[in-house]
Short mmCIF file of C-alpha atoms in Angstrom, two decimals:
data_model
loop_
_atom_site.label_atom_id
_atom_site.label_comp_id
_atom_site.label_asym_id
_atom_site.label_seq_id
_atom_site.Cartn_x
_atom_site.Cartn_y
_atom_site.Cartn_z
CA UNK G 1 -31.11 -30.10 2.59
CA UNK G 2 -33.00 -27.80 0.21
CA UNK G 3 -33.27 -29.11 -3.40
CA UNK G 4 -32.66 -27.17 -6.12
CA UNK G 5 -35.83 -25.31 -7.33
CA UNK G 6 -37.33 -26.91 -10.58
CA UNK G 7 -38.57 -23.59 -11.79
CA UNK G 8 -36.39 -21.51 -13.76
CA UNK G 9 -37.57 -18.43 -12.28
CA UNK G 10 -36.51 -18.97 -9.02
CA UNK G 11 -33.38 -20.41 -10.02
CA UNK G 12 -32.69 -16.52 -11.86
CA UNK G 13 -32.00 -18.33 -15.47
CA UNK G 14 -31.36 -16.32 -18.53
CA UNK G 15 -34.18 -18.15 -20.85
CA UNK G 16 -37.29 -19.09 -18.99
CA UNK G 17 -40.56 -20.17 -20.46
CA UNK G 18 -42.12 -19.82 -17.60
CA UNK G 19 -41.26 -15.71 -17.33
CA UNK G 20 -43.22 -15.94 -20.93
CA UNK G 21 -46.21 -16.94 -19.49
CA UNK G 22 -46.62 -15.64 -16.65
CA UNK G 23 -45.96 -11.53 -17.39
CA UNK G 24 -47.11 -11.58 -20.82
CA UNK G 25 -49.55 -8.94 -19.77
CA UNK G 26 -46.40 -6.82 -18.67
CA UNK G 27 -44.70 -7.50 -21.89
CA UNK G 28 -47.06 -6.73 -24.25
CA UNK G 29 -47.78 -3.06 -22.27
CA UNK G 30 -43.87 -2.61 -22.58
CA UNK G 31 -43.79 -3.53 -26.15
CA UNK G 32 -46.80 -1.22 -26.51
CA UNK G 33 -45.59 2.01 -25.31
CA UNK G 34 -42.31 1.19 -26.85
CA UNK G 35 -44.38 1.20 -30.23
CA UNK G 36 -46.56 4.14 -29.44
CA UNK G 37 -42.85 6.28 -28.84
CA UNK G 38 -40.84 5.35 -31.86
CA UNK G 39 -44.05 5.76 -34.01
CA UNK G 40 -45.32 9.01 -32.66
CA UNK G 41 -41.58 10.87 -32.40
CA UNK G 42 -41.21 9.17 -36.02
CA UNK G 43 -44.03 10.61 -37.30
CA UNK G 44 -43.38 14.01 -35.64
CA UNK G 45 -40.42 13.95 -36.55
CA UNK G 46 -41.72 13.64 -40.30
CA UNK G 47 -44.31 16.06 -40.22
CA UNK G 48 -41.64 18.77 -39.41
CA UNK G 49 -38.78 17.62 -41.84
CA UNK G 50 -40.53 18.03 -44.96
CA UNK G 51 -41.31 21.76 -44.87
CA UNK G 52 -37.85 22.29 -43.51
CA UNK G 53 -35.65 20.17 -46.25
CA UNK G 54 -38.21 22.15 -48.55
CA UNK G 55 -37.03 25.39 -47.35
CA UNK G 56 -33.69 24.93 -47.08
CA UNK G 57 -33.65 23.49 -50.51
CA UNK G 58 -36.10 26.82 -51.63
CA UNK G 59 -33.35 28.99 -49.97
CA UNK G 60 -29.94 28.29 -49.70
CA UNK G 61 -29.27 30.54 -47.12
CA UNK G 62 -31.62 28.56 -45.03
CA UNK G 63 -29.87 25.09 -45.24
CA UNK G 64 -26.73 26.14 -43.67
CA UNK G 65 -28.16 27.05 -40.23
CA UNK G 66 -30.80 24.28 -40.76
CA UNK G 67 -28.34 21.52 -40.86
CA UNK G 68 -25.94 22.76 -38.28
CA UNK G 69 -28.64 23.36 -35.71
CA UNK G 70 -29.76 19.63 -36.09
CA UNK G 71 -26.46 18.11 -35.82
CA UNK G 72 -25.40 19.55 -32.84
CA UNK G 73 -28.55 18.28 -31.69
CA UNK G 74 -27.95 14.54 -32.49
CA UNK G 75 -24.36 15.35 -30.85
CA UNK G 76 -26.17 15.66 -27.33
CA UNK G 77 -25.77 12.33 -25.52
CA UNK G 78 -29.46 10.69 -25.25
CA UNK G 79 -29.54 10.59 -21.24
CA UNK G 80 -28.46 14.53 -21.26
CA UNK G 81 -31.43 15.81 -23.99
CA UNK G 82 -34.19 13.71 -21.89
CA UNK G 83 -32.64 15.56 -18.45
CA UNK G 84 -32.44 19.18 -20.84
CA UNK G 85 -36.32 18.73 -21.56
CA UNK G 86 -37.09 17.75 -18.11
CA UNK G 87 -38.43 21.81 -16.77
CA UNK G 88 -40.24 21.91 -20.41
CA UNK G 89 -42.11 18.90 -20.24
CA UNK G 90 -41.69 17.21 -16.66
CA UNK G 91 -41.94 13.56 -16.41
CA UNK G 92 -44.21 12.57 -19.00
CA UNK G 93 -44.28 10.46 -22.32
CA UNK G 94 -44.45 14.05 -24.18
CA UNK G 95 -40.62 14.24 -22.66
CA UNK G 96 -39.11 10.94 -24.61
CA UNK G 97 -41.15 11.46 -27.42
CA UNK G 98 -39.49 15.65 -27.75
CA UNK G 99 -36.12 14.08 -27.34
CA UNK G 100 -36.35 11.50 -30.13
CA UNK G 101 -37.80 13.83 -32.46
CA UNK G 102 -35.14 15.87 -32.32
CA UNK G 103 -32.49 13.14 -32.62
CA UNK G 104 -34.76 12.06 -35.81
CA UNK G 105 -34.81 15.17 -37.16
CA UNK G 106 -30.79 15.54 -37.75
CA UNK G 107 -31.35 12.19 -40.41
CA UNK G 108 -34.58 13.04 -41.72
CA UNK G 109 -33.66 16.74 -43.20
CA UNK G 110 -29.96 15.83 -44.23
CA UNK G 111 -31.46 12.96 -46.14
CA UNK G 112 -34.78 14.05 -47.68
CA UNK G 113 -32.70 17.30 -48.88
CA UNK G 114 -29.90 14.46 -50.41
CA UNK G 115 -32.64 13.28 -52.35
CA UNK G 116 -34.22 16.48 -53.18
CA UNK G 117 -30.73 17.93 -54.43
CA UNK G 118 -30.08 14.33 -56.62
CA UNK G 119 -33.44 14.89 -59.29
CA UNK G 120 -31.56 15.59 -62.85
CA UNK G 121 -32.29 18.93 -63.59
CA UNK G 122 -33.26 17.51 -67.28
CA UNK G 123 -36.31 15.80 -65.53
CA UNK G 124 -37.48 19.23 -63.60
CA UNK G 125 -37.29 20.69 -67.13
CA UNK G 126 -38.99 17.90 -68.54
CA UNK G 127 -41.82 18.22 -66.31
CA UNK G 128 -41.93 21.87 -66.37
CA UNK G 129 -42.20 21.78 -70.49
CA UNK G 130 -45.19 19.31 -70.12
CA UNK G 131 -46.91 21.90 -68.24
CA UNK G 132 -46.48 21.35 -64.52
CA UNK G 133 -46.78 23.81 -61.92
CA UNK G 134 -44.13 23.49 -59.26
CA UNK G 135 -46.58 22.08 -56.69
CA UNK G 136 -47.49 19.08 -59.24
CA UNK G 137 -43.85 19.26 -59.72
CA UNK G 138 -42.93 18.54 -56.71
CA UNK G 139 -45.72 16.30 -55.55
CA UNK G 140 -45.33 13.80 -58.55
CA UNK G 141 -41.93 14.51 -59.94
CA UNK G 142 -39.97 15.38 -57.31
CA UNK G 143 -40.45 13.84 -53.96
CA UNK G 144 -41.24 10.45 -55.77
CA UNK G 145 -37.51 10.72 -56.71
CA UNK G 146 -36.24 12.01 -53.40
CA UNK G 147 -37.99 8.97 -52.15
CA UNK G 148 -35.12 6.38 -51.87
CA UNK G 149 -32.79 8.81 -50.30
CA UNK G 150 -35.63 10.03 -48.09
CA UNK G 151 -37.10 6.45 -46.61
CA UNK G 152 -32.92 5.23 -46.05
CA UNK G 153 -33.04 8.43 -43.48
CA UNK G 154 -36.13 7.09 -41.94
CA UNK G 155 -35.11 3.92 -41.91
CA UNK G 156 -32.21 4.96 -39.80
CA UNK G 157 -33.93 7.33 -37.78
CA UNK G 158 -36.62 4.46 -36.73
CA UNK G 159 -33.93 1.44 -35.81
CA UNK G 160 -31.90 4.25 -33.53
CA UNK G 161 -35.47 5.49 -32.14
CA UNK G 162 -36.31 1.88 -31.19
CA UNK G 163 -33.10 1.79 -29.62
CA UNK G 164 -32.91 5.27 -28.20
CA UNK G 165 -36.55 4.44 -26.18
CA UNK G 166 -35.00 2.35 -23.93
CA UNK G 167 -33.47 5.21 -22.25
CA UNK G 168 -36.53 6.93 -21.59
CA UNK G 169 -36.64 4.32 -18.57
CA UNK G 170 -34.99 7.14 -16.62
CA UNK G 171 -38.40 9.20 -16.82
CA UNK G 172 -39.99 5.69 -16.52
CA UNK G 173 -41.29 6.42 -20.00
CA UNK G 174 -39.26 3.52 -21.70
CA UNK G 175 -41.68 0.95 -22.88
CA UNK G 176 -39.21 -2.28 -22.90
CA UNK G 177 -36.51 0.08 -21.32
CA UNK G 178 -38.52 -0.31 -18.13
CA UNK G 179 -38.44 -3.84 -17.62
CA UNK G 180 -34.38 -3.81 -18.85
CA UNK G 181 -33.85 -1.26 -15.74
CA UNK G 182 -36.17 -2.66 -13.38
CA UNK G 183 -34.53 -5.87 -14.13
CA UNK G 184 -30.85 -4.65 -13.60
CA UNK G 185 -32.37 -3.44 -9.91
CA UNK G 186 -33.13 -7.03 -8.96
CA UNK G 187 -30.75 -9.06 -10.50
CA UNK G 188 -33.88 -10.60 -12.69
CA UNK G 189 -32.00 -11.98 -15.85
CA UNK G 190 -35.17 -13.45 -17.55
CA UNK G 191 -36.45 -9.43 -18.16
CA UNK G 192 -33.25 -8.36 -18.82
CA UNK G 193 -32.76 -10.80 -21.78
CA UNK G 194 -36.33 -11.28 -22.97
CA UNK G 195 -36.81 -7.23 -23.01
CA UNK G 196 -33.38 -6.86 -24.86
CA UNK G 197 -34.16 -9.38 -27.46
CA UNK G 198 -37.61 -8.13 -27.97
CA UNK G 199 -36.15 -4.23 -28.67
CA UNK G 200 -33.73 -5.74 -31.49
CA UNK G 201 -36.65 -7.66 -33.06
CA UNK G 202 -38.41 -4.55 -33.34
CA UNK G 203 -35.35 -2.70 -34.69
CA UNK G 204 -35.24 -5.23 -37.06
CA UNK G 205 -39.40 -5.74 -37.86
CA UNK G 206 -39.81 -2.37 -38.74
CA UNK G 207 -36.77 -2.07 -40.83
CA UNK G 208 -38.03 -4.75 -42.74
CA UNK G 209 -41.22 -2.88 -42.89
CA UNK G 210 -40.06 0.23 -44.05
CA UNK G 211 -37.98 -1.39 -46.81
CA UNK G 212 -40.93 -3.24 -48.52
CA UNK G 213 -42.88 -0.08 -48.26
CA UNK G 214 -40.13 1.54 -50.49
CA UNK G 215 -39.94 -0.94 -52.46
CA UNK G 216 -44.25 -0.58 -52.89
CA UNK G 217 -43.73 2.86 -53.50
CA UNK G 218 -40.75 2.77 -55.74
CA UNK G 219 -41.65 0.37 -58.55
CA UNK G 220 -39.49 2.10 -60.97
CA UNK G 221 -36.24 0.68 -58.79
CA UNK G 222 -36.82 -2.53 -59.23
CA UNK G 223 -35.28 -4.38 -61.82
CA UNK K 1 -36.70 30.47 -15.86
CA UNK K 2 -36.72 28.92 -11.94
CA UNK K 3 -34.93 25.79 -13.18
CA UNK K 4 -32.17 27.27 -15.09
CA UNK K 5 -30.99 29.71 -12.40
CA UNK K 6 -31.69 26.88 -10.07
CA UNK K 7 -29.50 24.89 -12.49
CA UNK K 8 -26.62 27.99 -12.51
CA UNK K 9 -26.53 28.01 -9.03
CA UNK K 10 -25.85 24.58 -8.45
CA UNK K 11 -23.31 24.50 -11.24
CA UNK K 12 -21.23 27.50 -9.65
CA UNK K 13 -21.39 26.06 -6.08
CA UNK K 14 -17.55 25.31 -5.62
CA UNK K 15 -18.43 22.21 -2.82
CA UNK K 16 -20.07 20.75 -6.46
CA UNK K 17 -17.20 20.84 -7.71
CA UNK K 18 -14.54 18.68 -5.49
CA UNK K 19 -14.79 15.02 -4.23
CA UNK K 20 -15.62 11.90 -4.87
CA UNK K 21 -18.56 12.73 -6.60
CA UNK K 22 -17.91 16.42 -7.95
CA UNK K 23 -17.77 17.27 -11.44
CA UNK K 24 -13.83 16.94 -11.60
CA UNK K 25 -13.98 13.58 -10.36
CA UNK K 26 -16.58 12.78 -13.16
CA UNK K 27 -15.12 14.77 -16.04
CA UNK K 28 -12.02 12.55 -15.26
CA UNK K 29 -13.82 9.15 -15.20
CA UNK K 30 -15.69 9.87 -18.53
CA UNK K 31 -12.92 11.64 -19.98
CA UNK K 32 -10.51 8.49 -18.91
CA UNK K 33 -12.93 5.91 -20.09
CA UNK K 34 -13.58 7.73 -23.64
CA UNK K 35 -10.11 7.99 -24.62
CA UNK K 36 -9.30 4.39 -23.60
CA UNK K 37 -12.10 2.91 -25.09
CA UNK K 38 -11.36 4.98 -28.56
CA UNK K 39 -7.83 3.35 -28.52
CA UNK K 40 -8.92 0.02 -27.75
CA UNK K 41 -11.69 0.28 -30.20
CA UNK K 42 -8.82 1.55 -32.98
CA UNK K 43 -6.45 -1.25 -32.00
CA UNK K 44 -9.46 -3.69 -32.86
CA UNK K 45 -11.07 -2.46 -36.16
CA UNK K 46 -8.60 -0.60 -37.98
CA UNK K 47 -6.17 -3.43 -38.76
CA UNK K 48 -9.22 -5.74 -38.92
CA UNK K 49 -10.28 -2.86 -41.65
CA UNK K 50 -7.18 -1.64 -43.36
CA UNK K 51 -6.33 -5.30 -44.21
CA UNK K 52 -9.63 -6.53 -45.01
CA UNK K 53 -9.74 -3.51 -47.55
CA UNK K 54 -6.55 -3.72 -49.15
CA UNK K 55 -7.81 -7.55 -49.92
CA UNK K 56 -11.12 -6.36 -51.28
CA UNK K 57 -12.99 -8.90 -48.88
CA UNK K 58 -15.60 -9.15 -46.45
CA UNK K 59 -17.13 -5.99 -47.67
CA UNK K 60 -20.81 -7.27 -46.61
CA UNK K 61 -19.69 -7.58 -43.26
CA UNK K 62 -17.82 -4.49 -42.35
CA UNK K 63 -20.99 -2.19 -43.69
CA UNK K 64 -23.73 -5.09 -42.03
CA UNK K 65 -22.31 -5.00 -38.81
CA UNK K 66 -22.88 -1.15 -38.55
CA UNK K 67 -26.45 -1.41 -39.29
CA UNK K 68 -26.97 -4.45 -36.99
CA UNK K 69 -25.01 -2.27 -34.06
CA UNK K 70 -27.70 0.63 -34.45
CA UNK K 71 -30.17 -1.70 -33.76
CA UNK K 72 -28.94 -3.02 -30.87
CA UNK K 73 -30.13 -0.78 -27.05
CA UNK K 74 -26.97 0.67 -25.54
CA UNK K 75 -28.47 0.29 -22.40
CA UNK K 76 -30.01 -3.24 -22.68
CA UNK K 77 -26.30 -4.26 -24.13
CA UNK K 78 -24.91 -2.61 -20.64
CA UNK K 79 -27.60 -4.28 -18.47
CA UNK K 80 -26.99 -7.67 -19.84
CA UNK K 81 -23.30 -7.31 -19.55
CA UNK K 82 -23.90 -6.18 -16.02
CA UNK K 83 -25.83 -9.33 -15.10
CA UNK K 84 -22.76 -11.85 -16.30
CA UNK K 85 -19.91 -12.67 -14.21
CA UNK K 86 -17.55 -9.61 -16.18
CA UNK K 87 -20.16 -7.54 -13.71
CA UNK K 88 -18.46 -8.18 -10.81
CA UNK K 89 -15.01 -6.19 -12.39
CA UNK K 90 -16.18 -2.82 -11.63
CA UNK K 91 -16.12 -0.84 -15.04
CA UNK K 92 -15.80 -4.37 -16.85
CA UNK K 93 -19.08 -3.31 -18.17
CA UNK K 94 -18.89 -0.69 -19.78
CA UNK K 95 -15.17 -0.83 -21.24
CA UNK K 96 -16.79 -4.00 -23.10
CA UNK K 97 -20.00 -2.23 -24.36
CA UNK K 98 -18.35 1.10 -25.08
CA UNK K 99 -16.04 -0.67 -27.23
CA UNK K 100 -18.68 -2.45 -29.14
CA UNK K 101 -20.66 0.52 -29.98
CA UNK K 102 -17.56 2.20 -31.28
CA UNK K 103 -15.95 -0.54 -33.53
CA UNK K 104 -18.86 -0.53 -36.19
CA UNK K 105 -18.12 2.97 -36.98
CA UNK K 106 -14.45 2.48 -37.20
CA UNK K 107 -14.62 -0.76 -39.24
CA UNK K 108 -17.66 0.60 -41.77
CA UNK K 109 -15.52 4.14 -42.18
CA UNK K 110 -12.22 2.50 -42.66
CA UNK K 111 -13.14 -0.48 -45.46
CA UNK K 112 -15.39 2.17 -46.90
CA UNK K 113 -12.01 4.30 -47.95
CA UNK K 114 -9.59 1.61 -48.44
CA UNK K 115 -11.81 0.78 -50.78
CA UNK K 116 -12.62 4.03 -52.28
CA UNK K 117 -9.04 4.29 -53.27
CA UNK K 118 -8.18 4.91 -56.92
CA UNK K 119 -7.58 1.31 -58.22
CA UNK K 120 -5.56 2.88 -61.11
CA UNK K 121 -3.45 4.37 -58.78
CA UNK K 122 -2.57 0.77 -56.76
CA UNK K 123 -2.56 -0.65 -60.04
CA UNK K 124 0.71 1.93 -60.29
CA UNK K 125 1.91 1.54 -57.10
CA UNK K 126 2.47 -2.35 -58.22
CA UNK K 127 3.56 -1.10 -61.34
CA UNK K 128 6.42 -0.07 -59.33
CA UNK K 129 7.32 -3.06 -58.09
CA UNK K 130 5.71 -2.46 -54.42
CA UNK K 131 4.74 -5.60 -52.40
CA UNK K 132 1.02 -6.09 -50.98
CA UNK K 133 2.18 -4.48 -47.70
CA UNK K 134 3.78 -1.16 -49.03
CA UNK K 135 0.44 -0.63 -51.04
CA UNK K 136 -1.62 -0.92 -48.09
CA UNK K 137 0.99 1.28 -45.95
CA UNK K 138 2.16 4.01 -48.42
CA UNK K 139 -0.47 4.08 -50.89
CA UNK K 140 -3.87 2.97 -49.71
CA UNK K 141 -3.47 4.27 -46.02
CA UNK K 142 -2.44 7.83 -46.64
CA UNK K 143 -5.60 7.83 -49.46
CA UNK K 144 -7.88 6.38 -46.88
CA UNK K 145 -6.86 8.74 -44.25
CA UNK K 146 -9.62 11.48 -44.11
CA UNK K 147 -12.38 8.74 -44.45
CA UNK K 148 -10.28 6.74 -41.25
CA UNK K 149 -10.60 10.29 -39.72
CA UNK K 150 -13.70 10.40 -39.91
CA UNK K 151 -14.94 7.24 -38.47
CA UNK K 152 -12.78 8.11 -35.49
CA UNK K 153 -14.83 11.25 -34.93
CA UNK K 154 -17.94 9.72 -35.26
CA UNK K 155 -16.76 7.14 -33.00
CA UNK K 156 -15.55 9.24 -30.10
CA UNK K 157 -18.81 11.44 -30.29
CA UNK K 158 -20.86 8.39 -30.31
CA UNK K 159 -18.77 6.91 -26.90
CA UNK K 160 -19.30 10.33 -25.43
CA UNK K 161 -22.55 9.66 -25.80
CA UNK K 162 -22.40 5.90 -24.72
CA UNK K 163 -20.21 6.62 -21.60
CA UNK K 164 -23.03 9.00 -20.42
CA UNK K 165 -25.34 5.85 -20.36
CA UNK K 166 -23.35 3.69 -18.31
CA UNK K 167 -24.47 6.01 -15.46
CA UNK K 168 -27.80 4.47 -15.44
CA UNK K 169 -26.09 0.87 -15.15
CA UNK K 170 -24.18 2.49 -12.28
CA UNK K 171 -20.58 3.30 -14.19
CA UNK K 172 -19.02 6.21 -13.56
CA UNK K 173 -18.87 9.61 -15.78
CA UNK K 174 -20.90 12.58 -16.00
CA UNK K 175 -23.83 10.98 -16.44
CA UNK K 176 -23.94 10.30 -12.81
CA UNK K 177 -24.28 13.43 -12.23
CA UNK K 178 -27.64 13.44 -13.88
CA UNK K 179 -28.57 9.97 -12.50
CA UNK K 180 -27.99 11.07 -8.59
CA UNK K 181 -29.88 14.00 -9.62
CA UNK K 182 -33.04 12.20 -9.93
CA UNK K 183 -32.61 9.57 -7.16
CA UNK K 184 -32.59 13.00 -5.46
CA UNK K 185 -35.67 14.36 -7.10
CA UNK K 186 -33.23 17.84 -7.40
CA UNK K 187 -34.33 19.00 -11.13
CA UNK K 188 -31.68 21.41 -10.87
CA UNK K 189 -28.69 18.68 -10.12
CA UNK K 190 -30.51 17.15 -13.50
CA UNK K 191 -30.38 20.01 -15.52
CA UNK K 192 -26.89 20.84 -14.80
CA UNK K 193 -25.67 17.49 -15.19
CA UNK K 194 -27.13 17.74 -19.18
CA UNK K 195 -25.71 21.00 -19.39
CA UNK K 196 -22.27 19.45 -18.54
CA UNK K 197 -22.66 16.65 -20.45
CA UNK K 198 -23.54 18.60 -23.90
CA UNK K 199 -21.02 20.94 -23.23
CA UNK K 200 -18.71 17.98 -23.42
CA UNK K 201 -19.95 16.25 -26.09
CA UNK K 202 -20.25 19.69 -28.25
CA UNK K 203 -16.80 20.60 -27.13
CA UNK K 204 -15.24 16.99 -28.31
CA UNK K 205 -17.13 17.39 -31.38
CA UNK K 206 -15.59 20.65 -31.84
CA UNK K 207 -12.13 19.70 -31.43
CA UNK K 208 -11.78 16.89 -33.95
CA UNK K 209 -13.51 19.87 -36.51
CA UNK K 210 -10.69 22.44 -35.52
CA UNK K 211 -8.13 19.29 -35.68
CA UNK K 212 -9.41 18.94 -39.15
CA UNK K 213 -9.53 22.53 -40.10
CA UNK K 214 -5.82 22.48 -39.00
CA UNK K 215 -4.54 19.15 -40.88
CA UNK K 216 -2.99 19.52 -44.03
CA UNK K 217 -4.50 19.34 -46.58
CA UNK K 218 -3.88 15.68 -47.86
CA UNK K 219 -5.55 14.53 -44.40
CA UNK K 220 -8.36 16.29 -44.40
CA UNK K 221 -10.38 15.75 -47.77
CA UNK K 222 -14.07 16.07 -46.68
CA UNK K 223 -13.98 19.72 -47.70
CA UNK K 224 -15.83 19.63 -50.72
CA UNK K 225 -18.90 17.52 -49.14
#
């Protein structure tokens, strides 16, 4: 006669308290590197949509090509672009990160452009009577009012990088992704759930996030 | 330049090819599990969407629930599914996460254009004496259509995708081609499984755009985006 374990861990239960405290060391690594990823692709990811919506709104000729290249790259499945990367940048962080940029990308130009393409012509012409030059134009005129359009895109592009992470588990690169797969190995439902639950309240924190920061930087909307 | 010819070579080896676990056998599988998750998918949010529309209700929901699904991990919502009894019914799984990750799409794309219709027009179409349900089928739906379309695309891209996922959680597909590759350590096995798997995805993406290119013109409607 064996009786039933009183600890929830060895019993394999969904919710355990006891899986809390004793790898919170583990979890806070995962959530870590899962952090690091989404904000460093993010960011990347940034850095090289700007110029490019700016170009292909400069030249129209540019924005066809532009927009078709990155939307057949957010077609490629997520598992498939990690593998595609794999001889560039072998089994490293560098390889999730290059993926998720370029899934980022596709939302980032198509909506910063959107935004770009919505300021009134009246208000360019305003501006441009009171003296601007197109760089002060653009700086204070123009990409203030491409804002809203802009920070939606990255607010999508962030809650699908978040998500998107997890996959990175393949390359062991996957911050909570790891724990989800190591979990599904060994039947361990405690790291399967926790991990899960913790990805979607990050989804969700930094959506939150982002959306008072546009509302910080967008005054003028509120009302 | 080592991997890709590596990568070439393994794709054009027939004995890749055949079997149990050849690329036939997993074209099939995801092919198979695509299409039937797409119909389930449609059987579930289109009516669910065409009626909510026509009644002008639940609006929040339709659009929140497609926000909420982006947020959710693919993979963690296979792993968890994995670890409940539906595990133990082979691609169980994945039929039931596919489908999840395809209905937002459907249900945001549909409500979105049932309720984009001209009101004016249903306004009419009552005008003329036409019940609630001959709105919705002759007026609203055939308005609605290219948004409908749409969402359908979106949604078979995005189980393409999926489908290629459920590898890792051990379903079937292409994306176990690319899975076995690295319990094998063969980069070139990896390689060629992406390769595939693109291909696919590109090619599926391409065929609802000729399909659209082809539909009249009443069906189609996205032209001047």
């Amino acid at each position: 006669m064996t009786a039933p374990p009183d600890d929830c861990l060895a019993r394999n239960e969904w919710i355990c308290g006891d899986y809390l405290s004793t790898r919170r060391q583990i979890l806070t690594d995962a959530v870590l590197q899962h952090l690091q990823l989404t904000l460093v692709s993010v960011l990347i990811a940034l850095v090289i949509a700007v110029p490019l919506a700016l170009l292909a709104r400069r030249w129209s000729a540019v924005a066809g090509p532009v927009l078709a290249l990155t939307t057949v790259l957010y077609t490629i499945p997520s598992l498939a672009m990690f593998s595609l990367l794999l001889p560039a940048y072998g089994l490293s962080a560098s390889l999730v990160i290059a993926g998720l940029v370029l899934y980022s990308l596709t939302l980032l130009v198509r909506n910063i452009l959107a935004g770009l393409r919505a300021v009134p012509e009246e208000t360019r012409q305003a501006a441009r009577g009171m003296g601007y030059g197109p760089i002060r134009l653009l700086l204070t005129v123009e990409l203030p009012l491409a804002l809203p359009a802009a920070m939606a895109g990255l607010r999508i592009a962030t809650v699908s990088a978040v998500s998107l992470v997890t996959v990175g588990a393949i390359v062991g690169f996957g911050g909570l992704g790891n724990l989800i797969y190591a979990g599904m190995n060994t039947y361990f439902k405690a790291q399967v759930l926790t991990a899960s639950v913790l990805c979607v309240i990050i989804a969700i924190a930094a959506d939150l996030l982002l959306l008072g920061a546009q509302r910080l930087l967008t005054p003028w909307q509120r009302g | 330049m080592k991997t890709l010819t590596d990568a070439w070579d393994w794709l054009t080896d027939g004995s890749h090819w055949s079997g149990a676990d050849g690329i036939w056998h997993r074209l099939t599988e995801h092919l198979v599990l695509t299409v039937v998750c797409l119909l389930i998918s449609c059987l579930i949010a289109l009516p669910v969407a065409l009626v909510l529309g026509h009644l002008g209700k639940g609006g929040a929901l339709a659009v929140n629930i497609s926000n909420v699904g982006r947020a959710v991990p693919t993979f963690a919502v296979l792993v968890l599914l994995l670890l409940t009894p539906l595990g133990k019914y082979g691609q169980g799984p994945t039929v039931v996460a596919l489908v999840l990750f395809a209905v937002p799409p459907l249900l945001t794309n549909a409500y979105v254009g049932m309720r984009g219709v001209d009101q004016d027009v249903v306004r009419a179409a009552r005008g003329m004496g036409m019940t609630g349900w001959q709105q919705l089928w002759r007026v609203e739906l055939p308005l609605a259509l290219p948004m409908i379309l749409n969402g359908v695309r979106i949604a078979a891209v995005q189980l393409v995708a999926t489908a290629t996922i459920a590898a890792l959680a051990g379903g079937g597909g292409l994306g176990r081609i690319i899975t076995a590759g690295f319990n094998l350590a063969s980069t070139a096995q990896v390689v060629a499984g992406a390769v595939l798997v693109a291909a696919f995805a590109l090619l599926v993406e391409a065929v609802f755009e000729i399909a659209e290119r082809l539909a009249p013109g009443w069906a189609r409607g996205r032209a001047e985006a």
